[in-house]
Structures are given as C-alpha cells and as structure tokens.
Coordinates of C-alpha atoms in Angstrom, one line a residue:
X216 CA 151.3 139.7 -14.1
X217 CA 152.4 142.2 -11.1
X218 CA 152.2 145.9 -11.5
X219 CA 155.8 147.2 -11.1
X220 CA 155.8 151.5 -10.2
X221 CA 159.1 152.1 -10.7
X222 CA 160.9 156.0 -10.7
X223 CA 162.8 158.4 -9.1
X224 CA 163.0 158.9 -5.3
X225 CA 159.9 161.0 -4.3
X226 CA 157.7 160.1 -6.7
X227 CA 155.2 158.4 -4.1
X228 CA 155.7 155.3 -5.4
X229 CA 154.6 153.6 -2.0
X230 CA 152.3 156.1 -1.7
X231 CA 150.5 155.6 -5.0
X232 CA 151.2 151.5 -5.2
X233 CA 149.2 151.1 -1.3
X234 CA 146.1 153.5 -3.2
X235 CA 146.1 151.5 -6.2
X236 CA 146.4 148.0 -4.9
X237 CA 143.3 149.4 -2.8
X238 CA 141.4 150.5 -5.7
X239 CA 142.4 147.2 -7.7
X240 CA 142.3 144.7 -4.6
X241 CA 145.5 143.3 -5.0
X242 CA 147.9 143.1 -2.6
X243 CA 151.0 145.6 -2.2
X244 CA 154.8 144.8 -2.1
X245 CA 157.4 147.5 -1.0
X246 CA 160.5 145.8 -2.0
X247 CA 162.6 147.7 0.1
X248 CA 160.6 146.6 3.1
X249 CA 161.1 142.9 1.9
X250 CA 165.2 143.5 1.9
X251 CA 164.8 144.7 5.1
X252 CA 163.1 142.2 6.0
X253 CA 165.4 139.2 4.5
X254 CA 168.5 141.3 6.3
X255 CA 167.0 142.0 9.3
X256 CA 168.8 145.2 8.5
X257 CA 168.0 148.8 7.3
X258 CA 168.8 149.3 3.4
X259 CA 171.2 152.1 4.7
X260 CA 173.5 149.7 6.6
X261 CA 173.2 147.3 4.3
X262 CA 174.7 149.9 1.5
X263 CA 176.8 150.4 4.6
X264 CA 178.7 147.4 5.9
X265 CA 178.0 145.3 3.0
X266 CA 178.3 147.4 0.2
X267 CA 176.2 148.5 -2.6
X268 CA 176.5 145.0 -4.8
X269 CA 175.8 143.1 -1.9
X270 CA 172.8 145.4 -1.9
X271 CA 171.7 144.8 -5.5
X272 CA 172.1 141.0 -4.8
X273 CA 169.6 141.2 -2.7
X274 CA 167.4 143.5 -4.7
X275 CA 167.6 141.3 -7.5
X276 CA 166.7 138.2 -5.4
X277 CA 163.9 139.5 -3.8
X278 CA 162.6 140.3 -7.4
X279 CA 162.8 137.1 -8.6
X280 CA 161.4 135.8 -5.9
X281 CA 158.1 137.6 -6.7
X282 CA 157.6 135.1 -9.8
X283 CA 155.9 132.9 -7.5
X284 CA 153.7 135.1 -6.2
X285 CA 150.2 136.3 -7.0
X286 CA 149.4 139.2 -9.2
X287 CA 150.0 142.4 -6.7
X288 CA 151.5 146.1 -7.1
X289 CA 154.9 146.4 -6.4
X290 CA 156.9 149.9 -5.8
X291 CA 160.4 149.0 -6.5
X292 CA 163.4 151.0 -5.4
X293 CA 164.8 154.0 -7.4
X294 CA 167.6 151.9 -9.5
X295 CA 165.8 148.5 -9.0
X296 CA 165.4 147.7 -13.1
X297 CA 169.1 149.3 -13.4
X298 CA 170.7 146.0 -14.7
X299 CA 169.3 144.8 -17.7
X300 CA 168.4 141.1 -15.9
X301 CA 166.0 142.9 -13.3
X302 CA 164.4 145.1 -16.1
X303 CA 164.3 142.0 -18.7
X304 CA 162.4 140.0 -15.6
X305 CA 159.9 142.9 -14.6
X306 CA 159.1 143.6 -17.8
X307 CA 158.4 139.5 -18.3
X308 CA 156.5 139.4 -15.5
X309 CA 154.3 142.5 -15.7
X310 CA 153.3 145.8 -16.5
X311 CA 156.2 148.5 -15.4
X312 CA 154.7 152.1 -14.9
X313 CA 157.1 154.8 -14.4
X314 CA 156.6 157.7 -12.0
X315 CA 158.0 160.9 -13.4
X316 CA 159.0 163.8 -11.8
X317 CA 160.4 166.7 -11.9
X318 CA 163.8 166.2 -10.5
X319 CA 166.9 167.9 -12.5
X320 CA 169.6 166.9 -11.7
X321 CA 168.7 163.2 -11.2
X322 CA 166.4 163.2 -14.5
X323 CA 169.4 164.1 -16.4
X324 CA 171.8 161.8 -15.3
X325 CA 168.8 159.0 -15.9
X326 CA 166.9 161.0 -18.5
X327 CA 167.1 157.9 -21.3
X328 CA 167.1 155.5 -19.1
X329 CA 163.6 156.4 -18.0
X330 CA 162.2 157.9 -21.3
X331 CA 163.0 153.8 -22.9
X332 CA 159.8 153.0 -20.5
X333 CA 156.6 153.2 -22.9
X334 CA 154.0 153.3 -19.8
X335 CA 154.7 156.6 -17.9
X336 CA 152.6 158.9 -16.2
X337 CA 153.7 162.3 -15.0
X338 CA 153.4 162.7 -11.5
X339 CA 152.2 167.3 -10.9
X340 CA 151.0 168.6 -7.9
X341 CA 148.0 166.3 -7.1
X342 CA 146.7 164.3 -4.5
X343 CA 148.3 160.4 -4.0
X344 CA 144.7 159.6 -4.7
X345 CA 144.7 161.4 -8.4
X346 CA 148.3 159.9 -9.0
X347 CA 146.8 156.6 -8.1
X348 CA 143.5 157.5 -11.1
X349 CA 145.9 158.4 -13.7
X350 CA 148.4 155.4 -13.1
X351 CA 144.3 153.2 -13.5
X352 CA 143.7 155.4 -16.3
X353 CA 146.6 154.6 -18.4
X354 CA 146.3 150.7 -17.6
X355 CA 142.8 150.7 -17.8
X356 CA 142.0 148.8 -15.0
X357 CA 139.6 149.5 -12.6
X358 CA 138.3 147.3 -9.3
X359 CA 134.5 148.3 -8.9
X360 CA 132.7 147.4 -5.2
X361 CA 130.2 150.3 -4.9
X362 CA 127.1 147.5 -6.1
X363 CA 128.8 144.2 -5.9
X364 CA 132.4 143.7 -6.6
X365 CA 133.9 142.8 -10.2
X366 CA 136.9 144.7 -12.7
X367 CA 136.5 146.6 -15.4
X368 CA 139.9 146.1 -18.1
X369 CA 140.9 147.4 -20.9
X370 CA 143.1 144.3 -22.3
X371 CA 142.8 141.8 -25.0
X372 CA 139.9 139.1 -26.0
X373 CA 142.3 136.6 -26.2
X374 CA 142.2 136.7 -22.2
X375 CA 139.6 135.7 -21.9
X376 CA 139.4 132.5 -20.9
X377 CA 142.2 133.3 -18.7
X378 CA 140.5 136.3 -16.7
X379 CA 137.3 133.9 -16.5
X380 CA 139.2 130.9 -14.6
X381 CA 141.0 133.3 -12.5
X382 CA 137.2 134.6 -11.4
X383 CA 136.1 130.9 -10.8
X384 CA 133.1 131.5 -13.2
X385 CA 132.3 128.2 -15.0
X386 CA 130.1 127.0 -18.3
X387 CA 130.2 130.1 -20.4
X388 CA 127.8 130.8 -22.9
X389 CA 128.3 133.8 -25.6
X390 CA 124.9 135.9 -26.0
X391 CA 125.6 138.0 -29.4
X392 CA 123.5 139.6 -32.3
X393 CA 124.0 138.5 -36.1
X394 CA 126.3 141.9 -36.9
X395 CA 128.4 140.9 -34.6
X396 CA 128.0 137.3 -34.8
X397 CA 129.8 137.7 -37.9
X398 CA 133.5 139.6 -36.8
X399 CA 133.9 138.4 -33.2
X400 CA 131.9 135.7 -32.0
X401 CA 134.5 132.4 -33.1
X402 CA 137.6 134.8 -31.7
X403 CA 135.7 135.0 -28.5
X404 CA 134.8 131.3 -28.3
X405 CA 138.1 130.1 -29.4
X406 CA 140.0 132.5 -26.6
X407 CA 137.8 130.6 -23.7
X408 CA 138.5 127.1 -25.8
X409 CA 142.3 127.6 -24.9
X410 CA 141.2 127.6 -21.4
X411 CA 139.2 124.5 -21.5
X412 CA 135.8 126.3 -22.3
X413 CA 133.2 124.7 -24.9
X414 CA 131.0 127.9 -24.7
X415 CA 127.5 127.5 -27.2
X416 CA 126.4 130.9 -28.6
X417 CA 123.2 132.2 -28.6
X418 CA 122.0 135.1 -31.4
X419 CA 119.4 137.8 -31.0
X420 CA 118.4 139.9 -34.0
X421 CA 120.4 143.4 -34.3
X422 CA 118.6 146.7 -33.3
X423 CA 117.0 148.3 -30.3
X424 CA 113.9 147.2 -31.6
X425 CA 114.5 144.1 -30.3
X426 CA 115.3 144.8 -26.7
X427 CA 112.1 143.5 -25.5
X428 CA 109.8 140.9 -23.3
X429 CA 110.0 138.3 -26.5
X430 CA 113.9 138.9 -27.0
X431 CA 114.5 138.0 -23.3
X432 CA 111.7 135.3 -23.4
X433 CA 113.8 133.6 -25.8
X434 CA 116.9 133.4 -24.2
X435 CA 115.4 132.4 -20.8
X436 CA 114.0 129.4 -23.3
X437 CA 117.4 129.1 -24.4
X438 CA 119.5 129.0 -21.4
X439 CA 117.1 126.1 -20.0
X440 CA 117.9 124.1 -23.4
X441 CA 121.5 124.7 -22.8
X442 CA 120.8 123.2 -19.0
X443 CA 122.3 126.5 -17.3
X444 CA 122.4 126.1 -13.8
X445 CA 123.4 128.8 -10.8
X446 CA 127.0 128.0 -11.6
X447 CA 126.7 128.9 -15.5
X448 CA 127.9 132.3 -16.7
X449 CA 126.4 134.3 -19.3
X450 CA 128.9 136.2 -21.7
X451 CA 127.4 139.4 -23.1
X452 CA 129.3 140.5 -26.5
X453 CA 128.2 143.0 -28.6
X454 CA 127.0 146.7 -28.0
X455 CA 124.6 148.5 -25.4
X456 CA 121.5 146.6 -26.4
X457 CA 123.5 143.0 -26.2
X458 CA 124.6 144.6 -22.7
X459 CA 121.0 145.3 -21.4
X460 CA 119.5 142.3 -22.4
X461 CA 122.2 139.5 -21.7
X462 CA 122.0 141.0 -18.5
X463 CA 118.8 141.3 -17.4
X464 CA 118.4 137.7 -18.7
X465 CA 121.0 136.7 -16.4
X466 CA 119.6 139.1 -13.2
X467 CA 116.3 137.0 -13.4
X468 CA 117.3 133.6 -14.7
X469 CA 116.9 131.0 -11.8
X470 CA 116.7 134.5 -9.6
X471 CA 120.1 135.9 -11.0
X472 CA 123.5 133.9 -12.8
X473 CA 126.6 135.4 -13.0
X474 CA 127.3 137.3 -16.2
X475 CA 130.3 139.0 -18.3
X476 CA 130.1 142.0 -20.7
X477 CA 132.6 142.1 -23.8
X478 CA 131.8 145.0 -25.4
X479 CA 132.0 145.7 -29.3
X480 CA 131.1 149.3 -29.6
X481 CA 132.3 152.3 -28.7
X482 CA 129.2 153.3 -27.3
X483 CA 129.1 150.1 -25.0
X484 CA 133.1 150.6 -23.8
X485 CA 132.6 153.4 -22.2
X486 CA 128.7 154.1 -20.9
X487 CA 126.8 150.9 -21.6
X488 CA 128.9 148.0 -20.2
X489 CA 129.5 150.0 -17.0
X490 CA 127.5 150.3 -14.3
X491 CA 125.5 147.4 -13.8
X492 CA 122.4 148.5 -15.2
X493 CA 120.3 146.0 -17.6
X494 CA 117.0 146.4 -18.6
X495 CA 114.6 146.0 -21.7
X496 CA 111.9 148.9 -23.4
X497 CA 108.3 149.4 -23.8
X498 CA 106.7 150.9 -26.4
X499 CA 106.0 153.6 -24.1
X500 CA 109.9 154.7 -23.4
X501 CA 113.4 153.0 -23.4
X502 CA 114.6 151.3 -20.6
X503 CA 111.1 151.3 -18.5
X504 CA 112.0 147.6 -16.9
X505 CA 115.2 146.6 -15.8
X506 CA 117.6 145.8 -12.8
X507 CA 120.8 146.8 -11.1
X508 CA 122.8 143.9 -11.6
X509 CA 126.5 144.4 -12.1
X510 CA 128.6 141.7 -14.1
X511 CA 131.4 139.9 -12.5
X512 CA 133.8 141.7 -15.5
X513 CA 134.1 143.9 -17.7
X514 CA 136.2 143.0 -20.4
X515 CA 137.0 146.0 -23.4
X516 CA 139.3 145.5 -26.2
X517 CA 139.7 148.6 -28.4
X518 CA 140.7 146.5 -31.3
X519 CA 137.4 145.3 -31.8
X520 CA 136.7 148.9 -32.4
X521 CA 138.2 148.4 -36.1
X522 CA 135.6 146.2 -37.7
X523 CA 133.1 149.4 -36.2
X524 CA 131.1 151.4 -39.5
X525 CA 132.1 154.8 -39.3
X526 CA 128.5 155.5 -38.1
X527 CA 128.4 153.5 -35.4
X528 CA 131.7 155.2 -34.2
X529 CA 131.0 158.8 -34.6
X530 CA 127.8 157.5 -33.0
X531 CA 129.7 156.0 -29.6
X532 CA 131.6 159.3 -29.7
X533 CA 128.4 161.6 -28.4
X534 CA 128.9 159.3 -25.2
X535 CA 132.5 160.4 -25.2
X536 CA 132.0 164.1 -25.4
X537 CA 129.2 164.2 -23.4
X538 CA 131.7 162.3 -20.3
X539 CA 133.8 165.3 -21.1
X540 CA 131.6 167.5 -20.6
X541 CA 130.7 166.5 -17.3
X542 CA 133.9 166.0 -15.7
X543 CA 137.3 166.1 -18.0
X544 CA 137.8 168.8 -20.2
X545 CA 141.2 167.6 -21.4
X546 CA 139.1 164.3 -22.5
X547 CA 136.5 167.2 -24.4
X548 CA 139.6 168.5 -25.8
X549 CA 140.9 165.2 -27.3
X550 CA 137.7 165.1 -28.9
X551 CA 137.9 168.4 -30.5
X552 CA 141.0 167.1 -32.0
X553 CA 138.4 165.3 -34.9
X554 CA 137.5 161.8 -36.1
X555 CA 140.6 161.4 -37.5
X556 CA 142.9 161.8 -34.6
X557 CA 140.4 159.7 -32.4
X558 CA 140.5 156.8 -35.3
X559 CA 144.4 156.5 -34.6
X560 CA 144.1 157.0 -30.3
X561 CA 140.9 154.7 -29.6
X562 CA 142.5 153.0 -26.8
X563 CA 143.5 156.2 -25.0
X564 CA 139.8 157.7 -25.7
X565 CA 138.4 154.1 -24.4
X566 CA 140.3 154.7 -21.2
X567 CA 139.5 157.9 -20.5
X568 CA 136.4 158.2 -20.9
X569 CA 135.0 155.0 -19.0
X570 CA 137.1 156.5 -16.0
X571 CA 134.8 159.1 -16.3
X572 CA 131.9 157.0 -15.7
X573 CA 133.6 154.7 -13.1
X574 CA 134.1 157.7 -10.9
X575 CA 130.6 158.5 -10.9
X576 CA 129.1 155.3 -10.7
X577 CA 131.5 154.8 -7.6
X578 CA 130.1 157.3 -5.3
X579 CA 126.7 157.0 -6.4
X580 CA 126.0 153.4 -7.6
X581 CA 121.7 153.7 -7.3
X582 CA 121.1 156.9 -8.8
X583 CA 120.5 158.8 -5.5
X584 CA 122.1 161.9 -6.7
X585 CA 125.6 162.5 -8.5
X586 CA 124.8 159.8 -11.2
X587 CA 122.4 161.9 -12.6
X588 CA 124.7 164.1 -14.6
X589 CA 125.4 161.1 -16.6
X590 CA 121.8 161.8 -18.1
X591 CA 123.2 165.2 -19.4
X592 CA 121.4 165.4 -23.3
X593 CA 119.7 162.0 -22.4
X594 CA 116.0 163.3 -21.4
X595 CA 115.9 165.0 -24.8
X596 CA 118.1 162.4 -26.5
X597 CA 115.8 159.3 -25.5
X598 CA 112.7 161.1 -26.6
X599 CA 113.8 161.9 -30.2
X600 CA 115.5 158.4 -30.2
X601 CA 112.1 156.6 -29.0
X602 CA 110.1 159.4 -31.6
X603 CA 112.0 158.8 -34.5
X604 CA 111.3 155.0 -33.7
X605 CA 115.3 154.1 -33.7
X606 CA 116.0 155.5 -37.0
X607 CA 118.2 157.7 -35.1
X608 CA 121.3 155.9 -33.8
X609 CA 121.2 156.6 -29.7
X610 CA 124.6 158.5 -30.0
X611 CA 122.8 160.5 -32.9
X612 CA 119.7 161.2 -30.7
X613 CA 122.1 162.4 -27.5
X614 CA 123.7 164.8 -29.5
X615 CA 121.1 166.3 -30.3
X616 CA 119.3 166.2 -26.9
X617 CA 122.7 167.7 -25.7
X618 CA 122.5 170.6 -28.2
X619 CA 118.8 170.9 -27.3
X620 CA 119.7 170.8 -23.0
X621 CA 122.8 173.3 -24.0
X622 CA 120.4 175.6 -25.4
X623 CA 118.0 175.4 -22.8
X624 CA 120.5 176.1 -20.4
X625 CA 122.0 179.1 -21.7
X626 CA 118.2 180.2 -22.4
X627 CA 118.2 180.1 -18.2
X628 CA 121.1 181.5 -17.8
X629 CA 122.8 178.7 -16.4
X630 CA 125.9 178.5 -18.9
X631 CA 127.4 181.5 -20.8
X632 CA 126.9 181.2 -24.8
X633 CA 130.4 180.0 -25.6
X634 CA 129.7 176.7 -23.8
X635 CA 126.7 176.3 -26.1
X636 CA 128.8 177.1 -29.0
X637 CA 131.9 174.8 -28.0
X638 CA 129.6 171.6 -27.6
X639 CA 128.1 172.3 -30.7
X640 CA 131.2 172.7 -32.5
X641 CA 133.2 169.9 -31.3
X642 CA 129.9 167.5 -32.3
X643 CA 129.6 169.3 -35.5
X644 CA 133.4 168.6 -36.0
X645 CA 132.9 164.6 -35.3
X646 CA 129.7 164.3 -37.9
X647 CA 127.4 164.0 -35.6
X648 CA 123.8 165.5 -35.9
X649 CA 122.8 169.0 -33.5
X650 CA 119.2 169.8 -34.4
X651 CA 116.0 167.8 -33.8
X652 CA 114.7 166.5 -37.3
X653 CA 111.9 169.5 -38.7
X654 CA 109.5 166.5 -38.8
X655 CA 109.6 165.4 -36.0
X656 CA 106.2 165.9 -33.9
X657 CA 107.2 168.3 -30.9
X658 CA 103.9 166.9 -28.7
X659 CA 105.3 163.3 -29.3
X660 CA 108.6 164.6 -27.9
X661 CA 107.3 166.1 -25.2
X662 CA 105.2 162.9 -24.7
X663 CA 107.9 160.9 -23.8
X664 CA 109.8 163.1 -21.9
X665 CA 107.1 163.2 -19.4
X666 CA 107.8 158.8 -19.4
X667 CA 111.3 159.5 -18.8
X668 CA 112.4 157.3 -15.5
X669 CA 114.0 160.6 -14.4
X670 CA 110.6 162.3 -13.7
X671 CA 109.2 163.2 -10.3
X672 CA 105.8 163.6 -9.6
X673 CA 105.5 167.5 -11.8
X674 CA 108.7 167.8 -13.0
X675 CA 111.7 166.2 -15.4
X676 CA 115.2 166.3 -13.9
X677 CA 117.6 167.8 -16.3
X678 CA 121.6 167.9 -16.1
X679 CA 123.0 170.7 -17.2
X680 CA 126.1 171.8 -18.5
X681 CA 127.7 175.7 -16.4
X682 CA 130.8 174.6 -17.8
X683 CA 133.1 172.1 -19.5
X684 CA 133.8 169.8 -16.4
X685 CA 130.7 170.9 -14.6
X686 CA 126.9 170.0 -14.5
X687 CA 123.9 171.4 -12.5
X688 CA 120.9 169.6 -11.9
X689 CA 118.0 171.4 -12.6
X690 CA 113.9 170.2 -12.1
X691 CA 112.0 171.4 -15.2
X692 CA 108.0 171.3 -15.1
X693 CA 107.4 173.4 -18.8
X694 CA 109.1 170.9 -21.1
X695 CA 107.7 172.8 -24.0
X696 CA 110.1 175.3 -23.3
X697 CA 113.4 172.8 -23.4
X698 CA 112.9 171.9 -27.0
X699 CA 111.9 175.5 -28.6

C-alpha cells in the first residue's frame, strides 16, 4: 500500500516524500520524473506539442502502473487524482496525504476538491524535515535504526499476520497475561492464522509483581517445550510488564530471538513498547536487570484501547502528559482538554505522543544524554511505586513523582510557579493522583531513590521541567530535599 502526497504546486511534495521515504525506508517515486522518463520529454513540451490529455494519458498510466510495485512514497503531480479513475485507484492502492497550503487563488478554485481528502496535514513555515514528522505523525508510522532497525505502526491487529510475513519472521508465539488473555489474545491468533500462522500462547500472571527471575524462568522453560529455535519469533501482547519480560526472554533465549510488541495499554503505546528496553525487577528497585534489545515491530492499535478500565487509562495518560511536557506543548494542551475529549481522540493522542518518544530515542538510543528527560517524575515516581509495593498503578506513581520533581524544581528556581501549577492542574483534571500518600515512609522513599539506575556515584539525576516543552537535567545529592 504506497503513500500517495498529493497537493498544490509548492507544497514540497518531492521535498517531503524523499525525507519520508528516508525516515520510513521505502523507496520514492516522483511521478512526473517517470513521465519524463517514458517521453523522453519534459512535462512542459509534452503539455506543449501533445496537448494536456495526451498528458493526463500518461499520468494516469504511469499510476497504474505503480500497482505492481512495492510499497514506496509517491509525490504525485498537482491535478494527478483530478479524474475520479486516478483518485478511485490511489485511494485503492494506498494512503493519500494531502499537502495544504496557503495558496488563494488556487485553494479556491480547488477548495472542495481538496477538503473531500480525510488525511491532510497543513504545510506552515517549517523545515522539510518537520513537514516530513507531521505527515509520520498523522500516519503513525515511524522506521526506527538508531539500535537495530524495525517500524513502529499505528494500524490494525488484523495485520498482523500480514506485517509479520512481509518481515520474514517465522513460528510466532503470543506471550500474554490472563486480563488480557481474555479480550485480545484469539483476535491476535486468528489475524496471523489468516496468514498461515498456528501461533501457541503462552500466559503469565497479571501485575508487576510478577516481572521477575521465576516469570522469565518459566517462559525460557516454555519456549524449549514449544521447540523455539533462532528462527522463532516471540509476540509480546499486553501492557509494559508483558513488554519487558517477553522481551528480555527473547534477548537471552538461545542468546537473543527475534520478538514483536503488540501493545494493549495506553501506557505501553506510547512509552513502554518503544525503545527497545526489556528488563525484569528486584526487590531492591524496578527495572535493576535488563537489556537493550529492540523488537523487529511495533505494532499499536488504539482500538484495543476500548476494552481499557478507566483506571488503567487515566493511568497510561501521566505517560502522555509527562511526553508533553518535555517536548510538545500542543500535545499538553490536548490533554488539558479532559478525559472525555481524550476518550473520543485516542488514536490522535496514541500518535502523538509516541512521536515524542521516537524522537528522543532516535538521537540518543543508550541513554548517553538527551534520553534522560524521558525520566522526568520517574526518580520519584518509581520510588513511591516500588514503596507502596505496586498498589499504586505506575502512571499513578509518575504523577505524583512529577508533581513532587515540579515542586522541587520551582523550590530551585528552575521553573516559575505557573508551570508547577499547570502540570498539577492538567493531572488533577484527568483523575490522576498529585501528592505522595501521608503514609508512606519518607526514609523508604528516599531508600530507593538512592537504587535508582539513574544514580552516579553521590548524586541522582533528575529531569526537570523550565517550561512546557523543555527539561533541564539537574544532579541532586540531598534527596531529602526533593520530596519535602
């Protein structure tokens, strides 16, 4: 299924389609330059001596001719999808995104023609390269190669099977948990069934309690009863801890298998599933032993999002606010829109807010340096998660670790008040908690802080927010004073 851009003359639509068949590594198709090609003459001279149906004759050949092709990004000229057969095939045979700009004149002349597109992105004053994001954005698709190649897509579970065979991976098997067991597991195994797949699936016990040494003992045990080999692929569905321990199954099973994340919760779409990182805890701190192991796809479908509890959602949504924070304040915005609007735009939200992450994770894949605002409310977030002994949901516990880091920084003077105020009020607004439990045993907090993977040898690294869109990192030796 090609990627058709498709709008008015200087819209980029060369420009944009070369940067995001780059970003998506697939191949690019100007099909102007294959009319020239076929005529061996300048689309000027064919308009010219031939005349302008002569012209579209060849436009709409060279169109069809793209059937038999594999799936690339093709800018198509300024009247291309004119006649209703052209339009009727593109839209057959792909996605059609439509460049707007702001061109009078021609806009008004072609003003419904244009508007009957449902995918459109409006092309400002940015860069070709930020063009090239929002087109991504509003496809959800996304081509990682920072730690290992593989896509991230926002599409429908009933692909699959499709997307699998198209990656060459072979012998599935569906590692799940029994919540989820119970909504998605048999659409997920009939979807690769239709592509000649006869997937088993393995179940785990729900929680985060479980994501440890015996969990992933058993499913080593299991893949060797299911005679897994270095071919098999392991197919993660369910949320975060699913993600993590599927994962790092697969990393170390017969030294690393290849391995697929379908995630089920909010939470998961955009943070968890992305990013390559697996791992299991201790009782000492979450996360403690793990791997950098990227899947060979990500595969999100927001309608799984529906058979969600409320809790869990307004849960996954701390993840989304806090991606807001650190880079898109329009996405913050959205947020502060309430539970209600997000409920009816989940897809939009999904996509969004994993972009977010993507870019990050892009230019800093190991954790060297930019990653680290992705921790932002985390350091005090995993402690009261870990404290609490998971009776706090993790999007529950990062809210208030957010709050708590907000705070702090304000306290430093390294964001004004009304930033504070804003984050607590737009995670107020969605249901989510703000202040650590009065129970709760500082000391123990503290404790496991001072565990936290982002320590250095006298200090805890801390992101934190100066404004909406930007973080600071900050080393922090008196963690007594982050928490007051």
């Amino acid at each position: 299924m090609h990627i058709f851009l498709y709008g008015p003359p200087g819209t980029g639509k060369s420009t944009v389609g070369k940067i995001l068949a780059r970003n998506l590594s697939l191949p690019f198709i100007d099909l102007d330059q294959v009319i020239e090609t076929k005529a061996n003459l300048p689309i000027g001279k064919i308009m010219k001596q031939q005349g302008e149906s002569a012209f579209r004759n060849l436009e709409t050949s060279a169109l069809f001719d793209l059937e038999d092709e594999n799936e690339s990004v093709v800018a198509l000229g300024a009247g291309a999808l004119l006649g209703d057969e052209n339009r009727i095939f593109a839209e057959d045979n792909g996605k059609v995104v439509l460049l707007a700009a702001e061109f009078e004149t021609l806009i008004e002349k072609l003003n419904e023609h244009y508007n009957s597109f449902s995918v459109i992105v409006h092309i400002g004053n940015e860069l070709a390269d930020q063009d090239a994001q929002q087109v991504q954005i509003v496809l959800g698709r996304y081509h990682l190669s920072a730690m290992g190649e593989y896509d991230v897509i926002v599409q429908s579970v009933e692909q699959s099977g499709n997307l699998l065979n198209e990656r060459g991976l072979q012998n599935p098997i569906i590692v799940t948990d029994e919540t989820v067991l119970k909504f998605h597991a048999e659409k997920v195994a009939a979807a690769l069934g239709k592509s000649g797949f006869n997937p088993n699936i393995l179940t785990v016990p729900t929680g985060e309690t479980y994501k440890n040494f015996e969990t992933i003992s058993v499913l080593w045990k299991s893949f060797l009863e299911n005679e897994l080999d270095r071919k098999s692929t392991v197919i993660a569905l369910g949320g975060g801890v699913i993600g993590d321990l599927a994962g790092f199954a697969a990393s170390t099973y017969m030294r690393g298998i290849s391995w697929v994340v379908v995630p089920t919760t909010l939470l998961s779409m955009v943070d968890a599933s992305i990013g390559g990182k697996t791992g299991i805890d201790l009782p000492q701190g979450k996360n403690l032993i793990g791997s950098f192991y990227p899947p060979k796809l990500v595969l999100a479908d927001p309608r799984l999002l529906h058979t969600l509890p409320e809790t869990e959602l307004i849960s996954g949504m701390a993840e989304v606010v806090k991606h807001g924070i650190i880079s898109d304040p329009e996405l913050f915005s959205l947020c502060a829109r309430g539970l209600d609007w997000v409920k009816k735009n989940l897809e939009e939200i999904v996509k969004r807010a994993m972009a977010v992450k993507i870019k990050i994770i892009e230019e800093d894949p190991y954790e060297k340096g930019l990653r680290a605002v992705l921790n932002f409310g985390h350091t005090v977030g995993h402690a009261v998660e870990l404290v609490s002994n998971f009776s706090l949901r993790h999007g529950e516990a990062i809210s208030i670790g957010m709050v708590a880091e907000a705070r702090y920084a304000v306290r430093m003077g390294v964001a004004a008040k009304s930033v504070e105020e804003a984050i607590t009020e737009s995670l107020k607004e969605l249901g989510l908690p703000i202040d650590i439990p009065k129970e709760m045993s500082r000391d123990e907090i503290i404790r496991a802080m001072w565990t936290d993977k982002k320590k250095n040898v006298n200090a805890v690294r801390f992101a934190l927010p100066v404004e909406i869109g930007k973080i600071k990192l900050m080393d922090v030796m008196n963690l007594e004073s982050v928490i007051v």
